Short mmCIF file of C-alpha atoms in Angstrom, two decimals:
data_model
loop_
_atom_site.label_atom_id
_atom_site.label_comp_id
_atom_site.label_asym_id
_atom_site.label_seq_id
_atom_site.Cartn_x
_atom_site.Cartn_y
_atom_site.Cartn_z
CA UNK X 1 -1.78 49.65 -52.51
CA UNK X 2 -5.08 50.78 -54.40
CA UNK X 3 -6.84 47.62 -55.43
CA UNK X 4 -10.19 47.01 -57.88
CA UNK X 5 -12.26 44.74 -56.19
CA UNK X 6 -15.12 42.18 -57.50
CA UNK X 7 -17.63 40.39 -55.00
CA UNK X 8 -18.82 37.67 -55.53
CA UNK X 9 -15.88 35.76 -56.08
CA UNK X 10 -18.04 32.57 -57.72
CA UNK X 11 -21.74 32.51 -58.51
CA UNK X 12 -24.02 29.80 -59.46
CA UNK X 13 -27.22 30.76 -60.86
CA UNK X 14 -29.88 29.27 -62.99
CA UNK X 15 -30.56 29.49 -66.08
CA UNK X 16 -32.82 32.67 -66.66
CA UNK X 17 -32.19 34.16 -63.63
CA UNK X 18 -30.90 38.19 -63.43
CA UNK X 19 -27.34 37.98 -61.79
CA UNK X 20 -25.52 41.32 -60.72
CA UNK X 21 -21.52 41.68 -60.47
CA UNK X 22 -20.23 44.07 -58.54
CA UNK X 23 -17.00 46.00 -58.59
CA UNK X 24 -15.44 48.70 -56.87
CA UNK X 25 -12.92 50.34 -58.88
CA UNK X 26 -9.99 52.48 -57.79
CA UNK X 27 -10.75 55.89 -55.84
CA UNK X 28 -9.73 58.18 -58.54
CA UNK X 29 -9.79 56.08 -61.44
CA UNK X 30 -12.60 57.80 -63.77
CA UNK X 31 -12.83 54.91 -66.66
CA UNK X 32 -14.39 51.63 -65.93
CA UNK X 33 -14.71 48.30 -67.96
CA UNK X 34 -15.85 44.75 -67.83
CA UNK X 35 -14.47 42.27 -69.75
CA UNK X 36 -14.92 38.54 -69.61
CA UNK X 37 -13.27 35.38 -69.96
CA UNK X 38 -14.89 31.79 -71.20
CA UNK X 39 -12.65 29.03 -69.35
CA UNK X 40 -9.71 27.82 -71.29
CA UNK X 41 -10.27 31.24 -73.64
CA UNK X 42 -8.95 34.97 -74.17
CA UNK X 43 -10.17 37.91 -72.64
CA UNK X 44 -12.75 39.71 -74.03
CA UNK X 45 -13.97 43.52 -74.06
CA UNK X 46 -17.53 43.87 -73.08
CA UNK X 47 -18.08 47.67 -72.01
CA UNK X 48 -16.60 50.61 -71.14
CA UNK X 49 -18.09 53.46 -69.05
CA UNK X 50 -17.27 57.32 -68.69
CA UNK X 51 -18.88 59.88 -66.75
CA UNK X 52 -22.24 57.73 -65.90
CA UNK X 53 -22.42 56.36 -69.27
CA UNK X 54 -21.10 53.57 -72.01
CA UNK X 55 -18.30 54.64 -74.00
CA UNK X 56 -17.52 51.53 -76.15
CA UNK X 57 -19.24 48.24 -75.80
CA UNK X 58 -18.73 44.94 -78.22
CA UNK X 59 -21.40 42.78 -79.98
CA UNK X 60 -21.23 40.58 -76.78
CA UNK X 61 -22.45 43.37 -74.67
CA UNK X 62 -26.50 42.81 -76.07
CA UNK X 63 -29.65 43.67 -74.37
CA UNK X 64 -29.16 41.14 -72.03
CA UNK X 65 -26.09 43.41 -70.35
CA UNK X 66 -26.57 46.55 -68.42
CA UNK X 67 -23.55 48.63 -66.55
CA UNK X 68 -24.03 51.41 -63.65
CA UNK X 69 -22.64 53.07 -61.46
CA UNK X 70 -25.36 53.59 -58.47
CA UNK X 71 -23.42 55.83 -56.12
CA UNK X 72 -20.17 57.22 -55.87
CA UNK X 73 -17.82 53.73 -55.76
CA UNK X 74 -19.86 51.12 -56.90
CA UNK X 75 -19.80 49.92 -60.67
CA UNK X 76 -22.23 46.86 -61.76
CA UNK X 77 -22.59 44.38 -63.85
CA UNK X 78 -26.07 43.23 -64.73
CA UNK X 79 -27.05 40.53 -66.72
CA UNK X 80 -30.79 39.96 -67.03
CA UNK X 81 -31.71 36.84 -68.12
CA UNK X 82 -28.72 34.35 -67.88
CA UNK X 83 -27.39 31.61 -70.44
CA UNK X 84 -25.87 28.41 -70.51
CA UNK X 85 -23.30 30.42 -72.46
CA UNK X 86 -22.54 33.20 -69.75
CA UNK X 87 -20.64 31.24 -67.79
CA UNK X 88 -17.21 32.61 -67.79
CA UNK X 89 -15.08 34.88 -65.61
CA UNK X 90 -15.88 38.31 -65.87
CA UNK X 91 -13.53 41.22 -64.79
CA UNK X 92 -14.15 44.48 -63.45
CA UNK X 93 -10.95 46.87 -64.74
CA UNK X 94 -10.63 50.76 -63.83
CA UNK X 95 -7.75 53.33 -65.12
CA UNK X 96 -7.14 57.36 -64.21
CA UNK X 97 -6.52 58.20 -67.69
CA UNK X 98 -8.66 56.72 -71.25
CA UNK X 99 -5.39 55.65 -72.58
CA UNK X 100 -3.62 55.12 -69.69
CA UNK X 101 0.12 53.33 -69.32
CA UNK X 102 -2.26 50.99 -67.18
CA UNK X 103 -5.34 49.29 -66.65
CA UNK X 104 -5.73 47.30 -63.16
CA UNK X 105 -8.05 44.51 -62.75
CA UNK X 106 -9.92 43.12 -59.76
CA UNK X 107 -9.69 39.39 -59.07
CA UNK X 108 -12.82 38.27 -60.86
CA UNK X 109 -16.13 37.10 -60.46
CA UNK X 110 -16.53 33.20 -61.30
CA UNK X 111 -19.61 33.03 -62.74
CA UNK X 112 -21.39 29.51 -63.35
CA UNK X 113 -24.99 29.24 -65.42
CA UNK X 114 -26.41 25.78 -64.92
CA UNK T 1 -8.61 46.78 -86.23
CA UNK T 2 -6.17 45.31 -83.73
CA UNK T 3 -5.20 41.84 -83.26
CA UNK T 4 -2.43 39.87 -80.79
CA UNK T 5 -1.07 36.89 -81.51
CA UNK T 6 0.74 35.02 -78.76
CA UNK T 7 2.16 31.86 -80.82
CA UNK T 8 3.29 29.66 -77.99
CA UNK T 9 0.19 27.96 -75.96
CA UNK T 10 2.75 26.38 -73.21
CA UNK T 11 6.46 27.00 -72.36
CA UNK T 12 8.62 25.18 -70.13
CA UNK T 13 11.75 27.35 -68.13
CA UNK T 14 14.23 25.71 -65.74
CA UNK T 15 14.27 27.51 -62.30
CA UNK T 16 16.45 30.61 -62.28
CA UNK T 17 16.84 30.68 -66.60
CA UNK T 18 15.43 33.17 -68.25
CA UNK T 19 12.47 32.89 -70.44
CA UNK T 20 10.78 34.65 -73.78
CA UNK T 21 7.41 34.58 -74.17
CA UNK T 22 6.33 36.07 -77.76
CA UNK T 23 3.89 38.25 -78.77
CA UNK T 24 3.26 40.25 -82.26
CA UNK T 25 0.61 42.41 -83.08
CA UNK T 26 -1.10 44.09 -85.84
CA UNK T 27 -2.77 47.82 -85.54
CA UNK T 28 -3.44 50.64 -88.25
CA UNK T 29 -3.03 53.16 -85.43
CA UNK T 30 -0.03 55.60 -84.95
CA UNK T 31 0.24 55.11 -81.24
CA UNK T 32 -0.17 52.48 -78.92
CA UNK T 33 0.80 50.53 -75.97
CA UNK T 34 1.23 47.26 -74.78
CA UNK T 35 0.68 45.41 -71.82
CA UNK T 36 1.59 42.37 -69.84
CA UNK T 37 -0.27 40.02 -67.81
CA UNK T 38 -0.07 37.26 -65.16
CA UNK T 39 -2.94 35.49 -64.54
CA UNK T 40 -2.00 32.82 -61.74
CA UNK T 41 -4.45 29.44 -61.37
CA UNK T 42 -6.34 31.92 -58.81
CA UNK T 43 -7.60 33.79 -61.51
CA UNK T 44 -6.96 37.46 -61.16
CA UNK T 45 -5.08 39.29 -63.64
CA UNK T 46 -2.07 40.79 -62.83
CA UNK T 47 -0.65 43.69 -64.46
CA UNK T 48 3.31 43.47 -65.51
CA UNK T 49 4.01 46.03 -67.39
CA UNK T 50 3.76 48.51 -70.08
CA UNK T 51 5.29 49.48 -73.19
CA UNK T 52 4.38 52.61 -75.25
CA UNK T 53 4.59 52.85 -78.97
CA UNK T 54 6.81 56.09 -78.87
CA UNK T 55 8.78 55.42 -76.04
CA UNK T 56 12.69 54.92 -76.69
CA UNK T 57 13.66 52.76 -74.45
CA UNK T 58 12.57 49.15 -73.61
CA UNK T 59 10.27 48.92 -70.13
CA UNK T 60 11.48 47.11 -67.67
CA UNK T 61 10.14 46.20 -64.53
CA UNK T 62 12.49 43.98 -62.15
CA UNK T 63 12.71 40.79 -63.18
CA UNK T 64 10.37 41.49 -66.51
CA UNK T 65 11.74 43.33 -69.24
CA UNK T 66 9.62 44.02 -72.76
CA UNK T 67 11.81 43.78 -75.88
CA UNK T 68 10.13 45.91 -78.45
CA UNK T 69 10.56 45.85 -81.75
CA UNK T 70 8.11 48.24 -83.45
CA UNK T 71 9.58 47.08 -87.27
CA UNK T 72 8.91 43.88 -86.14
CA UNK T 73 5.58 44.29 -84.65
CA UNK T 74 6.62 42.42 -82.10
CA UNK T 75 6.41 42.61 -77.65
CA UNK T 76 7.94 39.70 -76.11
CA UNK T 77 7.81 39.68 -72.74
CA UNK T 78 11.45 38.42 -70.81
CA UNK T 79 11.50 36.96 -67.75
CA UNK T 80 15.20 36.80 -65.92
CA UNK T 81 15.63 34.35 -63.05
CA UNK T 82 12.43 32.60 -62.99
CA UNK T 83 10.71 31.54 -60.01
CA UNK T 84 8.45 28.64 -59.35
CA UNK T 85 5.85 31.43 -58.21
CA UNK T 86 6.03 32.85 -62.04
CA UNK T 87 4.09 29.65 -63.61
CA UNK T 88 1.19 30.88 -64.72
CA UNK T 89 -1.03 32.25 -68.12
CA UNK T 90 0.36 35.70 -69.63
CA UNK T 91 -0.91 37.71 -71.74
CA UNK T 92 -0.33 40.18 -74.19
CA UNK T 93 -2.56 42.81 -74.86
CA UNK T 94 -2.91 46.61 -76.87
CA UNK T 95 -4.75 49.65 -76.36
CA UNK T 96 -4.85 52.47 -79.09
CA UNK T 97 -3.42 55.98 -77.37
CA UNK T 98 -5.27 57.79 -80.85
CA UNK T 99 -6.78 60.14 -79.64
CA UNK T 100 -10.78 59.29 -79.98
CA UNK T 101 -10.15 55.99 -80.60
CA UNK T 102 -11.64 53.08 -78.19
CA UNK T 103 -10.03 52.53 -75.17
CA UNK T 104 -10.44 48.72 -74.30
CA UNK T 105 -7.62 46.52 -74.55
CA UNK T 106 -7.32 43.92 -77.17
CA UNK T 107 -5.89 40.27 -75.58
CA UNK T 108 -3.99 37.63 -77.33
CA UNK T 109 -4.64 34.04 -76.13
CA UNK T 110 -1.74 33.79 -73.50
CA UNK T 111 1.10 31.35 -72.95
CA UNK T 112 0.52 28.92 -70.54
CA UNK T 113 3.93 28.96 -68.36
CA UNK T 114 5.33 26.15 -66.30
CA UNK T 115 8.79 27.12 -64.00
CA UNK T 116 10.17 23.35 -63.44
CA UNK T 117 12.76 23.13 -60.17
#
């Protein structure tokens, strides 16, 4: 069965430091999102991205955040300067249609700021 | 604006009763659907199933079944015959089908789910 999936699976970085998630959504799926998820928390929209560029994006998703897709089946997540406050789960999501009767998630990235 | 409200942080089911875990939600839009979630300790989210604003019928999906009651605003996910394997976080969540509208999905704050044998 088609799967989204996320690498890393954790990541520790320091403070400051640029980290870069990486997803690769489903083979046909056109629409791509992140979203994230602060431990103990809800699950929250950061971007969206059609045809090489954002659609929707929240007041999380500042300067800081960056999306792309370099090549045909990658989709990233970069954030440039990293926070104490970044640290959170972040998932990749893809879907065929913009309002789709689904959207399918990858497992998550772990992502720890220290 | 949409917003989900999931009311119950934790719920507690005997092995192989059925459970109700309740969601309502609040949208100005004329059509939308809702999802369900499973998010196990792992940490991946798991999608359930899906419930459109127009559609008839209640979803079901094996052992999950959506009882929707648009007057209501309400989406509560049922669970027949749970399984130890079915403790876990689920969530509700909503994405405007209007056309032009944003396509993310709105989450409530999930229900923590423990299965006891």
């Amino acid at each position: 069965e088609p799967e989204v999936t996320q690498t890393p699976s954790h990541q520790v970085t320091q403070m400051g430091q640029e980290v870069i998630l990486r997803c690769v959504p489903i083979s046909n799926h056109l629409y791509f999102y992140w979203y994230r998820q602060i431990l103990g928390q809800k699950v929250e929209f950061l971007v969206s991205f059609y045809n090489n560029e954002i659609s929707e994006k929240s007041e999380i998703f500042d300067d800081q955040f960056s999306v792309e897709r370099p090549d045909g089946s990658n989709f990233t997540l970069k954030i440039r300067s990293t926070k104490l406050e970044d640290s959170a789960m972040y998932f990749c999501a893809s879907s065929l249609r913009p309002q789709g009767t689904e959207a399918f998630f990858g497992q998550g990235t772990r992502l720890t700021v220290v | 604006a949409q917003k989900i409200t999931q009311t119950q942080p934790g719920m507690f089911v005997q092995e192989k009763e059925a459970v109700t875990l309740d969601c309502t939600y609040d949208t100005s839009d004329p059509s939308y659907g809702l999802f369900w979630y499973k998010q196990p300790s792992s940490g991946e989210m798991i999608f359930l199933i899906y419930q459109g604003s127009y559609d008839q019928q209640n979803a079901t999906e094996g052992r999950y079944s959506l009882n929707f009651q648009k007057a209501r605003k309400s989406a509560n996910l049922v669970i027949s015959a749970s399984q130890l394997g079915d403790s876990a976080m689920y969530f509700c969540a909503m994405r405007s089908l209007t056309s032009g509208s944003a396509r993310q999905l709105t989450f409530g704050s999930g229900t923590q789910l423990t299965v006891l044998p």
